[in-house]
mmCIF file of C-alpha atoms and ligand atoms in Angstrom:
data_model
loop_
_atom_site.group_PDB
_atom_site.id
_atom_site.type_symbol
_atom_site.label_atom_id
_atom_site.label_comp_id
_atom_site.label_asym_id
_atom_site.label_seq_id
_atom_site.Cartn_x
_atom_site.Cartn_y
_atom_site.Cartn_z
ATOM 1 C CA UNK A 1 60.744 -75.024 84.730
ATOM 2 C CA UNK A 2 56.966 -74.768 83.224
ATOM 3 C CA UNK A 3 57.264 -76.198 79.409
ATOM 4 C CA UNK A 4 55.888 -74.522 76.123
ATOM 5 C CA UNK A 5 56.299 -77.467 73.575
ATOM 6 C CA UNK A 6 53.406 -76.942 71.943
ATOM 7 C CA UNK A 7 52.552 -73.969 68.258
ATOM 8 C CA UNK A 8 49.458 -73.366 66.719
ATOM 9 C CA UNK A 9 49.644 -71.779 63.342
ATOM 10 C CA UNK A 10 45.932 -70.691 62.419
ATOM 11 C CA UNK A 11 46.720 -71.077 58.436
ATOM 12 C CA UNK A 12 42.353 -71.731 57.369
ATOM 13 C CA UNK A 13 42.419 -67.794 56.451
ATOM 14 C CA UNK A 14 41.012 -67.267 52.697
ATOM 15 C CA UNK A 15 43.674 -64.710 51.733
ATOM 16 C CA UNK A 16 41.342 -62.294 50.358
ATOM 17 C CA UNK A 17 44.158 -59.761 51.174
ATOM 18 C CA UNK A 18 46.270 -61.708 47.949
ATOM 19 C CA UNK A 19 44.388 -62.032 45.323
ATOM 20 C CA UNK A 20 44.794 -63.725 43.260
ATOM 21 C CA UNK A 21 47.367 -65.399 43.712
ATOM 22 C CA UNK A 22 45.817 -66.847 46.664
ATOM 23 C CA UNK A 23 42.287 -68.574 45.000
ATOM 24 C CA UNK A 24 43.904 -72.213 44.219
ATOM 25 C CA UNK A 25 47.154 -71.570 46.065
ATOM 26 C CA UNK A 26 47.212 -71.198 50.216
ATOM 27 C CA UNK A 27 48.898 -67.509 51.593
ATOM 28 C CA UNK A 28 51.004 -68.974 53.346
ATOM 29 C CA UNK A 29 53.137 -71.228 50.458
ATOM 30 C CA UNK A 30 53.839 -68.195 48.498
ATOM 31 C CA UNK A 31 57.774 -68.469 48.541
ATOM 32 C CA UNK A 32 59.726 -65.603 50.380
ATOM 33 C CA UNK A 33 62.648 -66.209 48.645
ATOM 34 C CA UNK A 34 62.862 -69.898 47.904
ATOM 35 C CA UNK A 35 61.048 -70.540 51.359
ATOM 36 C CA UNK A 36 57.262 -70.484 51.797
ATOM 37 C CA UNK A 37 56.309 -68.340 54.677
ATOM 38 C CA UNK A 38 54.694 -71.176 56.281
ATOM 39 C CA UNK A 39 58.231 -73.219 56.642
ATOM 40 C CA UNK A 40 59.434 -69.454 58.455
ATOM 41 C CA UNK A 41 57.752 -69.893 60.912
ATOM 42 C CA UNK A 42 57.554 -73.861 61.582
ATOM 43 C CA UNK A 43 61.684 -72.964 61.403
ATOM 44 C CA UNK A 44 61.338 -70.367 64.223
ATOM 45 C CA UNK A 45 59.030 -72.613 66.597
ATOM 46 C CA UNK A 46 61.093 -75.551 66.212
ATOM 47 C CA UNK A 47 64.560 -73.026 67.089
ATOM 48 C CA UNK A 48 62.665 -71.723 69.924
ATOM 49 C CA UNK A 49 62.012 -74.842 71.268
ATOM 50 C CA UNK A 50 58.452 -75.906 70.684
ATOM 51 C CA UNK A 51 58.004 -80.223 69.410
ATOM 52 C CA UNK A 52 54.585 -79.941 69.022
ATOM 53 C CA UNK A 53 53.117 -78.364 65.709
ATOM 54 C CA UNK A 54 49.359 -77.884 64.863
ATOM 55 C CA UNK A 55 47.751 -76.776 62.091
ATOM 56 C CA UNK A 56 44.362 -75.190 61.276
ATOM 57 C CA UNK A 57 43.411 -75.420 57.717
ATOM 58 C CA UNK A 58 41.015 -74.932 55.637
ATOM 59 C CA UNK A 59 39.859 -76.181 52.551
ATOM 60 C CA UNK A 60 42.131 -75.770 49.071
ATOM 61 C CA UNK A 61 45.701 -75.886 52.022
ATOM 62 C CA UNK A 62 46.173 -79.503 50.868
ATOM 63 C CA UNK A 63 49.560 -77.658 50.046
ATOM 64 C CA UNK A 64 50.744 -76.977 53.286
ATOM 65 C CA UNK A 65 50.383 -80.585 54.446
ATOM 66 C CA UNK A 66 52.200 -81.800 51.616
ATOM 67 C CA UNK A 67 54.842 -79.697 52.160
ATOM 68 C CA UNK A 68 55.395 -81.008 55.239
ATOM 69 C CA UNK A 69 55.488 -84.476 53.607
ATOM 70 C CA UNK A 70 58.151 -86.933 52.172
ATOM 71 C CA UNK A 71 57.294 -85.981 48.527
ATOM 72 C CA UNK A 72 58.835 -90.020 47.621
ATOM 73 C CA UNK A 73 59.524 -89.228 43.503
ATOM 74 C CA UNK A 74 61.609 -85.742 44.014
ATOM 75 C CA UNK A 75 63.816 -87.468 46.598
ATOM 76 C CA UNK A 76 64.238 -90.619 45.320
ATOM 77 C CA UNK A 77 65.455 -88.399 41.508
ATOM 78 C CA UNK A 78 67.329 -86.333 43.727
ATOM 79 C CA UNK A 79 69.419 -89.340 44.979
ATOM 80 C CA UNK A 80 69.702 -90.747 42.296
ATOM 81 C CA UNK A 81 71.554 -87.891 40.921
ATOM 82 C CA UNK A 82 73.411 -87.380 44.219
ATOM 83 C CA UNK A 83 71.851 -83.896 44.999
ATOM 84 C CA UNK A 84 72.449 -84.002 48.394
ATOM 85 C CA UNK A 85 71.747 -79.997 48.914
ATOM 86 C CA UNK A 86 68.791 -80.294 47.316
ATOM 87 C CA UNK A 87 67.745 -83.608 49.285
ATOM 88 C CA UNK A 88 68.269 -81.118 51.994
ATOM 89 C CA UNK A 89 66.272 -78.243 51.199
ATOM 90 C CA UNK A 90 63.207 -80.897 50.608
ATOM 91 C CA UNK A 91 63.342 -83.541 53.241
ATOM 92 C CA UNK A 92 66.058 -82.185 55.860
ATOM 93 C CA UNK A 93 64.417 -79.596 57.930
ATOM 94 C CA UNK A 94 60.594 -82.103 58.080
ATOM 95 C CA UNK A 95 59.857 -82.088 61.742
ATOM 96 C CA UNK A 96 59.480 -86.701 63.265
ATOM 97 C CA UNK A 97 56.510 -88.579 62.307
ATOM 98 C CA UNK A 98 53.922 -87.551 65.014
ATOM 99 C CA UNK A 99 55.319 -84.296 65.589
ATOM 100 C CA UNK A 100 52.661 -82.355 63.500
ATOM 101 C CA UNK A 101 48.925 -82.679 63.816
ATOM 102 C CA UNK A 102 46.356 -80.887 60.885
ATOM 103 C CA UNK A 103 42.994 -79.982 62.465
ATOM 104 C CA UNK A 104 40.312 -78.654 60.141
ATOM 105 C CA UNK A 105 38.616 -74.779 60.758
ATOM 106 C CA UNK A 106 35.374 -76.355 58.685
ATOM 107 C CA UNK A 107 34.068 -72.611 58.445
ATOM 108 C CA UNK A 108 36.265 -69.061 58.365
ATOM 109 C CA UNK A 109 34.553 -68.074 61.078
ATOM 110 C CA UNK A 110 38.311 -65.798 62.569
ATOM 111 C CA UNK A 111 41.446 -65.948 64.113
ATOM 112 C CA UNK A 112 39.451 -67.042 67.905
ATOM 113 C CA UNK A 113 37.878 -69.018 66.326
ATOM 114 C CA UNK A 114 40.604 -70.833 64.152
ATOM 115 C CA UNK A 115 42.413 -70.907 67.653
ATOM 116 C CA UNK A 116 39.401 -72.795 69.156
ATOM 117 C CA UNK A 117 39.897 -75.424 67.166
ATOM 118 C CA UNK A 118 42.712 -76.802 68.016
ATOM 119 C CA UNK A 119 41.466 -76.970 71.535
ATOM 120 C CA UNK A 120 41.988 -80.773 71.719
ATOM 121 C CA UNK A 121 44.982 -80.525 71.007
ATOM 122 C CA UNK A 122 46.017 -78.787 73.421
ATOM 123 C CA UNK A 123 48.345 -79.935 77.570
ATOM 124 C CA UNK A 124 44.860 -78.805 79.926
ATOM 125 C CA UNK A 125 48.197 -77.688 81.926
ATOM 126 C CA UNK A 126 50.581 -76.386 79.840
ATOM 127 C CA UNK A 127 50.890 -72.949 77.657
ATOM 128 C CA UNK A 128 50.902 -72.845 74.266
ATOM 129 C CA UNK A 129 52.349 -71.100 71.639
ATOM 130 C CA UNK A 130 50.713 -69.244 68.555
ATOM 131 C CA UNK A 131 52.505 -68.037 65.614
ATOM 132 C CA UNK A 132 50.757 -66.102 62.794
ATOM 133 C CA UNK A 133 52.882 -66.901 59.553
ATOM 134 C CA UNK A 134 52.118 -64.165 57.512
ATOM 135 C CA UNK A 135 54.049 -61.990 60.394
ATOM 136 C CA UNK A 136 57.736 -62.534 59.607
ATOM 137 C CA UNK A 137 60.521 -61.815 61.225
ATOM 138 C CA UNK A 138 64.047 -61.520 60.309
ATOM 139 C CA UNK A 139 66.589 -62.437 62.657
ATOM 140 C CA UNK A 140 69.549 -61.083 62.998
ATOM 141 C CA UNK A 141 72.797 -63.163 62.448
ATOM 142 C CA UNK A 142 74.739 -61.549 65.660
ATOM 143 C CA UNK A 143 71.958 -63.487 67.713
ATOM 144 C CA UNK A 144 71.509 -66.579 69.462
ATOM 145 C CA UNK A 145 67.904 -67.054 70.449
ATOM 146 C CA UNK A 146 64.925 -65.879 68.692
ATOM 147 C CA UNK A 147 62.483 -63.215 69.770
ATOM 148 C CA UNK A 148 59.653 -66.336 70.279
ATOM 149 C CA UNK A 149 62.616 -68.254 72.644
ATOM 150 C CA UNK A 150 62.920 -64.657 74.375
ATOM 151 C CA UNK A 151 59.056 -64.773 75.118
ATOM 152 C CA UNK A 152 59.487 -68.300 76.129
ATOM 153 C CA UNK A 153 62.322 -67.756 78.616
ATOM 154 C CA UNK A 154 60.286 -64.398 79.447
ATOM 155 C CA UNK A 155 57.195 -66.558 80.291
ATOM 156 C CA UNK A 156 59.293 -68.992 82.229
ATOM 157 C CA UNK A 157 61.211 -66.687 84.783
ATOM 158 C CA UNK A 158 57.832 -64.675 85.750
ATOM 159 C CA UNK A 159 57.264 -64.928 89.057
ATOM 160 C CA UNK A 160 52.894 -65.378 88.028
ATOM 161 C CA UNK A 161 51.318 -68.090 85.707
ATOM 162 C CA UNK A 162 51.057 -66.059 82.491
ATOM 163 C CA UNK A 163 50.028 -64.965 79.159
ATOM 164 C CA UNK A 164 52.613 -62.972 76.577
ATOM 165 C CA UNK A 165 51.450 -60.968 73.615
ATOM 166 C CA UNK A 166 54.414 -59.643 70.644
ATOM 167 C CA UNK A 167 53.648 -56.722 70.094
ATOM 168 C CA UNK A 168 55.248 -53.626 68.060
ATOM 169 C CA UNK A 169 55.301 -50.034 67.529
ATOM 170 C CA UNK A 170 53.596 -49.402 64.547
ATOM 171 C CA UNK A 171 52.054 -45.651 63.104
ATOM 172 C CA UNK A 172 48.685 -44.453 64.813
ATOM 173 C CA UNK A 173 47.279 -44.415 61.621
ATOM 174 C CA UNK A 174 47.387 -48.060 61.078
ATOM 175 C CA UNK A 175 46.053 -48.599 64.007
ATOM 176 C CA UNK A 176 42.730 -50.743 62.230
ATOM 177 C CA UNK A 177 44.450 -52.952 61.130
ATOM 178 C CA UNK A 178 45.984 -54.748 64.161
ATOM 179 C CA UNK A 179 44.757 -55.382 68.108
ATOM 180 C CA UNK A 180 46.316 -53.040 70.119
ATOM 181 C CA UNK A 181 46.819 -53.415 73.530
ATOM 182 C CA UNK A 182 46.464 -50.574 76.391
ATOM 183 C CA UNK A 183 49.330 -51.497 78.957
ATOM 184 C CA UNK A 184 50.624 -50.020 82.916
ATOM 185 C CA UNK A 185 54.049 -49.710 83.242
ATOM 186 C CA UNK A 186 56.357 -51.386 80.793
ATOM 187 C CA UNK A 187 54.416 -54.383 80.038
ATOM 188 C CA UNK A 188 51.563 -55.063 82.187
ATOM 189 C CA UNK A 189 48.562 -55.557 79.719
ATOM 190 C CA UNK A 190 45.389 -54.444 80.926
ATOM 191 C CA UNK A 191 43.081 -54.195 78.019
ATOM 192 C CA UNK A 192 43.017 -54.269 74.551
ATOM 193 C CA UNK A 193 40.964 -53.464 71.127
ATOM 194 C CA UNK A 194 40.557 -55.329 67.984
ATOM 195 C CA UNK A 195 41.339 -52.780 64.726
ATOM 196 C CA UNK A 196 40.125 -49.595 66.348
ATOM 197 C CA UNK A 197 40.080 -46.136 64.591
ATOM 198 C CA UNK A 198 43.143 -43.930 65.231
ATOM 199 C CA UNK A 199 40.597 -41.713 67.269
ATOM 200 C CA UNK A 200 39.840 -44.535 70.180
ATOM 201 C CA UNK A 201 42.596 -46.509 69.782
ATOM 202 C CA UNK A 202 44.543 -46.677 73.210
ATOM 203 C CA UNK A 203 48.531 -46.383 71.636
ATOM 204 C CA UNK A 204 49.892 -47.130 68.846
ATOM 205 C CA UNK A 205 51.286 -50.788 70.335
ATOM 206 C CA UNK A 206 49.654 -53.486 68.426
ATOM 207 C CA UNK A 207 50.181 -56.971 67.987
ATOM 208 C CA UNK A 208 51.654 -58.434 65.574
ATOM 209 C CA UNK A 209 51.258 -62.450 66.091
ATOM 210 C CA UNK A 210 53.367 -64.099 68.711
ATOM 211 C CA UNK A 211 51.587 -65.467 71.503
ATOM 212 C CA UNK A 212 51.772 -67.282 74.718
ATOM 213 C CA UNK A 213 48.669 -68.501 75.865
ATOM 214 C CA UNK A 214 47.587 -70.144 78.931
ATOM 215 C CA UNK A 215 44.716 -73.232 78.016
ATOM 216 C CA UNK A 216 42.157 -70.799 80.077
ATOM 217 C CA UNK A 217 41.792 -68.960 76.542
ATOM 218 C CA UNK A 218 39.406 -71.253 75.732
ATOM 219 C CA UNK A 219 36.939 -71.175 78.190
ATOM 220 C CA UNK A 220 36.806 -67.389 76.720
ATOM 221 C CA UNK A 221 36.741 -68.207 73.094
ATOM 222 C CA UNK A 222 33.970 -70.908 73.908
ATOM 223 C CA UNK A 223 31.479 -67.880 74.246
ATOM 224 C CA UNK A 224 31.684 -67.246 70.291
ATOM 225 C CA UNK A 225 31.508 -63.717 70.600
ATOM 226 C CA UNK A 226 31.304 -62.053 67.627
ATOM 227 C CA UNK A 227 33.490 -59.189 67.394
ATOM 228 C CA UNK A 228 35.252 -56.704 64.231
ATOM 229 C CA UNK A 229 34.736 -58.351 61.197
ATOM 230 C CA UNK A 230 31.934 -60.170 61.936
ATOM 231 C CA UNK A 231 34.458 -62.609 63.234
ATOM 232 C CA UNK A 232 35.282 -64.288 66.181
ATOM 233 C CA UNK A 233 38.088 -62.236 67.555
ATOM 234 C CA UNK A 234 41.410 -64.132 69.459
ATOM 235 C CA UNK A 235 41.953 -60.387 70.351
ATOM 236 C CA UNK A 236 38.180 -60.262 72.363
ATOM 237 C CA UNK A 237 38.893 -63.208 74.172
ATOM 238 C CA UNK A 238 42.047 -62.020 75.651
ATOM 239 C CA UNK A 239 41.019 -58.453 77.011
ATOM 240 C CA UNK A 240 38.369 -60.878 78.434
ATOM 241 C CA UNK A 241 40.747 -62.793 80.046
ATOM 242 C CA UNK A 242 43.206 -59.578 80.939
ATOM 243 C CA UNK A 243 40.648 -58.677 83.440
ATOM 244 C CA UNK A 244 41.677 -61.722 85.905
ATOM 245 C CA UNK A 245 44.267 -63.182 84.672
ATOM 246 C CA UNK A 246 47.755 -61.383 83.682
ATOM 247 C CA UNK A 247 49.151 -61.106 79.995
ATOM 248 C CA UNK A 248 51.865 -59.083 79.752
ATOM 249 C CA UNK A 249 54.132 -57.727 76.523
ATOM 250 C CA UNK A 250 57.297 -58.080 74.604
ATOM 251 C CA UNK A 251 58.349 -55.313 72.243
ATOM 252 C CA UNK A 252 59.845 -56.745 69.438
ATOM 253 C CA UNK A 253 63.383 -55.837 68.589
ATOM 254 C CA UNK A 254 64.165 -57.739 65.124
ATOM 255 C CA UNK A 255 62.585 -56.787 61.537
ATOM 256 C CA UNK A 256 58.949 -57.826 61.047
ATOM 257 C CA UNK A 257 57.352 -58.039 57.876
ATOM 258 C CA UNK A 258 53.396 -58.028 57.424
ATOM 259 C CA UNK A 259 53.332 -60.662 54.876
ATOM 260 C CA UNK A 260 49.439 -60.738 54.866
ATOM 261 C CA UNK A 261 49.519 -57.388 52.488
ATOM 262 C CA UNK A 262 51.161 -57.480 49.269
ATOM 263 C CA UNK A 263 54.142 -54.457 49.948
ATOM 264 C CA UNK A 264 54.960 -56.299 53.082
ATOM 265 C CA UNK A 265 55.385 -59.118 51.186
ATOM 266 C CA UNK A 266 56.928 -57.507 48.396
ATOM 267 C CA UNK A 267 59.725 -55.627 50.836
ATOM 268 C CA UNK A 268 60.525 -59.251 52.554
ATOM 269 C CA UNK A 269 60.939 -60.977 49.489
ATOM 270 C CA UNK A 270 63.464 -58.310 49.361
ATOM 271 C CA UNK A 271 65.333 -58.053 52.387
ATOM 272 C CA UNK A 272 65.837 -61.438 52.616
ATOM 273 C CA UNK A 273 66.975 -61.569 48.990
ATOM 274 C CA UNK A 274 69.691 -59.297 50.394
ATOM 275 C CA UNK A 275 70.298 -60.971 53.006
ATOM 276 C CA UNK A 276 71.546 -63.790 50.675
ATOM 277 C CA UNK A 277 75.005 -63.847 50.503
ATOM 278 C CA UNK A 278 75.103 -65.708 47.249
ATOM 279 C CA UNK A 279 72.670 -63.226 45.465
ATOM 280 C CA UNK A 280 73.026 -60.189 47.603
ATOM 281 C CA UNK A 281 75.017 -58.517 44.913
ATOM 282 C CA UNK A 282 72.879 -59.024 42.006
ATOM 283 C CA UNK A 283 70.220 -58.144 43.675
ATOM 284 C CA UNK A 284 71.465 -55.138 44.227
ATOM 285 C CA UNK A 285 72.016 -54.494 41.070
ATOM 286 C CA UNK A 286 68.492 -55.027 39.869
ATOM 287 C CA UNK A 287 67.148 -53.233 42.482
ATOM 288 C CA UNK A 288 69.502 -50.525 41.001
ATOM 289 C CA UNK A 289 68.249 -50.667 37.632
ATOM 290 C CA UNK A 290 64.748 -50.192 38.590
ATOM 291 C CA UNK A 291 65.004 -47.592 40.527
ATOM 292 C CA UNK A 292 65.508 -44.708 38.238
HETATM 293 C C1 G1P B 301 45.329 -60.781 63.279
HETATM 294 C C2 G1P B 301 45.006 -60.377 64.883
HETATM 295 C C3 G1P B 301 45.367 -59.387 65.164
HETATM 296 C C4 G1P B 301 46.216 -58.872 65.154
HETATM 297 C C5 G1P B 301 46.976 -59.312 63.375
HETATM 298 C C6 G1P B 301 48.769 -59.137 62.834
HETATM 299 O O1 G1P B 301 44.558 -60.535 62.800
HETATM 300 O O2 G1P B 301 42.884 -60.200 64.458
HETATM 301 O O3 G1P B 301 45.233 -58.612 66.779
HETATM 302 O O4 G1P B 301 47.461 -57.767 65.121
HETATM 303 O O5 G1P B 301 46.598 -60.305 63.504
HETATM 304 O O6 G1P B 301 48.669 -59.213 62.320
HETATM 305 P P1 G1P B 301 44.339 -60.095 60.695
HETATM 306 O O7 G1P B 301 46.145 -59.288 60.183
HETATM 307 O O8 G1P B 301 44.746 -61.465 60.687
HETATM 308 O O9 G1P B 301 43.459 -59.794 60.453
#
């Protein structure tokens, strides 16, 4: 069985779409209900079978490191007071020692550069996962294996050694916010372009923050080509690589929230709050109160 055991989380971005909230706080630490965005992403990876977690961070991101560490004072106080539920929320989900690494992206040169910064932590003969935490998915309750897990299954069951990219159908007017792919048949990616204008977009299939990549991607990333927005783009590296290496797409079949913008973030908060049985009816009352 081909192994996929490592996930890379690029979390060094400046969060400029979320100012002033992200002036001194990482956008990945913004909560959806009571849990920070990055913890959802970590749990999704863990539930899909990932065992090594590499966070590519930057300045002002120490709150992320601390969130994945023990908080001794808090833990001992909760323990003293026999608050076992709260204790579980603080430390019950933590990765084991040695499962997690933090790499520093010293300059915010783009998503492609962030992934390249993780190269020394990726096995040469093993595909790895990339998760963009601000693209959130809500797993439907009757689903056993999450979407990322199904992506890994798809990769493992393919005859050829390939890369897999999650995509979602979007409104054509929004193509300039995403990487857009061109497909042949149902799932073979033959081209892609980062943030095209609607007039030149090859489809309405947007890349949505979950990738399984072969380590050869680093050969393309280290060309450091400057792309959309003056940044080194992962999409550009994949675009070159897909000419000679097979790339497939898998369409997202879950509810997805783009928490990188304020409206998507608010929607996720409402949806996750409504999915919590303990507060659902109160949340509905609040929504009603402000809907008239
Ligand atoms: C990044 C990727 C883009 C992808 C998007 C998904 O863009 O570069 O290809 O479609 O994430 O959210 P960003 O939103 O970081 O500008």
